[in-house]
Amino acid sequence: VPGLYALNAEILPIQATNKQVLWQVYPLDMATISGDGILKPLRAGVITVTAVLLENQIVSKSVIFTITGSLI
């Protein structure tokens, strides 16, 4: 579980003018994620990370991660 993981979102088309995303993680007690996509696991389990396009919040993508290990 310990460690930080840098996530990124590829916004297409390449010509898009606003590529800012809002990062979300659920459940909130299992991990945190910064505005620039740095994921910090807090405990083992399954989380969902979502990137939401700020310019058009209908556009989003979620990925499920399984966190294994233990805090030292």
CSV table of C-alpha atoms in Angstrom, one decimal:
chain,number,residue,atom,x,y,z
A,1,VAL,CA,0.0,0.0,0.0
A,2,PRO,CA,2.7,2.6,0.8
A,3,GLY,CA,3.7,4.9,-2.1
A,4,LEU,CA,2.5,7.5,-4.4
A,5,TYR,CA,1.3,6.8,-8.0
A,6,ALA,CA,1.1,9.4,-10.8
A,7,LEU,CA,-1.9,9.0,-13.0
A,8,ASN,CA,-2.6,10.9,-16.2
A,9,ALA,CA,-5.5,11.3,-18.5
A,10,GLU,CA,-5.1,11.6,-22.3
A,11,ILE,CA,-7.6,14.1,-23.7
A,12,LEU,CA,-8.5,13.7,-27.3
A,13,PRO,CA,-8.6,15.2,-29.8
A,14,ILE,CA,-5.1,16.4,-29.5
A,15,GLN,CA,-6.3,19.9,-30.6
A,16,ALA,CA,-8.6,20.3,-27.6
A,17,THR,CA,-8.0,23.7,-26.0
A,18,ASN,CA,-8.9,22.8,-22.4
A,19,LYS,CA,-7.4,19.6,-21.1
A,20,GLN,CA,-8.0,20.1,-17.4
A,21,VAL,CA,-9.5,17.2,-15.5
A,22,LEU,CA,-10.9,16.9,-12.0
A,23,TRP,CA,-9.7,13.7,-10.3
A,24,GLN,CA,-12.0,11.8,-7.9
A,25,VAL,CA,-11.5,8.6,-5.8
A,26,TYR,CA,-14.1,6.4,-4.1
A,27,PRO,CA,-14.4,5.3,-1.4
A,28,LEU,CA,-12.8,8.4,0.2
A,29,ASP,CA,-11.4,6.5,3.2
A,30,MET,CA,-9.2,4.1,1.0
A,31,ALA,CA,-7.2,6.6,-1.0
A,32,THR,CA,-6.6,10.3,-1.8
A,33,ILE,CA,-5.9,11.9,-5.1
A,34,SER,CA,-4.5,15.3,-5.8
A,35,GLY,CA,-5.6,17.8,-8.4
A,36,ASP,CA,-2.6,16.7,-10.6
A,37,GLY,CA,-3.4,13.0,-10.4
A,38,ILE,CA,-1.1,11.8,-7.6
A,39,LEU,CA,-2.8,8.8,-6.0
A,40,LYS,CA,-2.0,7.9,-2.4
A,41,PRO,CA,-3.4,4.6,-1.1
A,42,LEU,CA,-4.4,4.6,2.5
A,43,ARG,CA,-5.4,0.9,2.9
A,44,ALA,CA,-5.9,-2.3,1.0
A,45,GLY,CA,-9.1,-2.8,-1.0
A,46,VAL,CA,-10.8,-1.8,-4.2
A,47,ILE,CA,-11.1,1.8,-5.3
A,48,THR,CA,-12.6,3.7,-8.3
A,49,VAL,CA,-10.6,6.6,-9.7
A,50,THR,CA,-12.4,8.9,-12.1
A,51,ALA,CA,-11.1,11.7,-14.3
A,52,VAL,CA,-13.8,14.3,-15.3
A,53,LEU,CA,-13.2,16.8,-18.1
A,54,LEU,CA,-13.7,20.3,-16.5
A,55,GLU,CA,-14.8,21.9,-19.8
A,56,ASN,CA,-17.5,19.3,-20.3
A,57,GLN,CA,-18.3,17.4,-17.2
A,58,ILE,CA,-20.4,14.8,-19.1
A,59,VAL,CA,-17.1,13.4,-20.3
A,60,SER,CA,-15.4,11.2,-17.8
A,61,LYS,CA,-13.6,7.9,-17.5
A,62,SER,CA,-13.4,5.6,-14.4
A,63,VAL,CA,-10.9,2.9,-13.7
A,64,ILE,CA,-11.0,0.3,-10.9
A,65,PHE,CA,-7.8,-0.4,-8.9
A,66,THR,CA,-7.1,-3.1,-6.4
A,67,ILE,CA,-4.8,-2.0,-3.6
A,68,THR,CA,-2.8,-4.8,-2.0
A,69,GLY,CA,-0.2,-4.9,0.7
A,70,SER,CA,-0.1,-3.2,4.1
A,71,LEU,CA,1.1,0.0,5.7
A,72,ILE,CA,4.4,-0.3,7.5
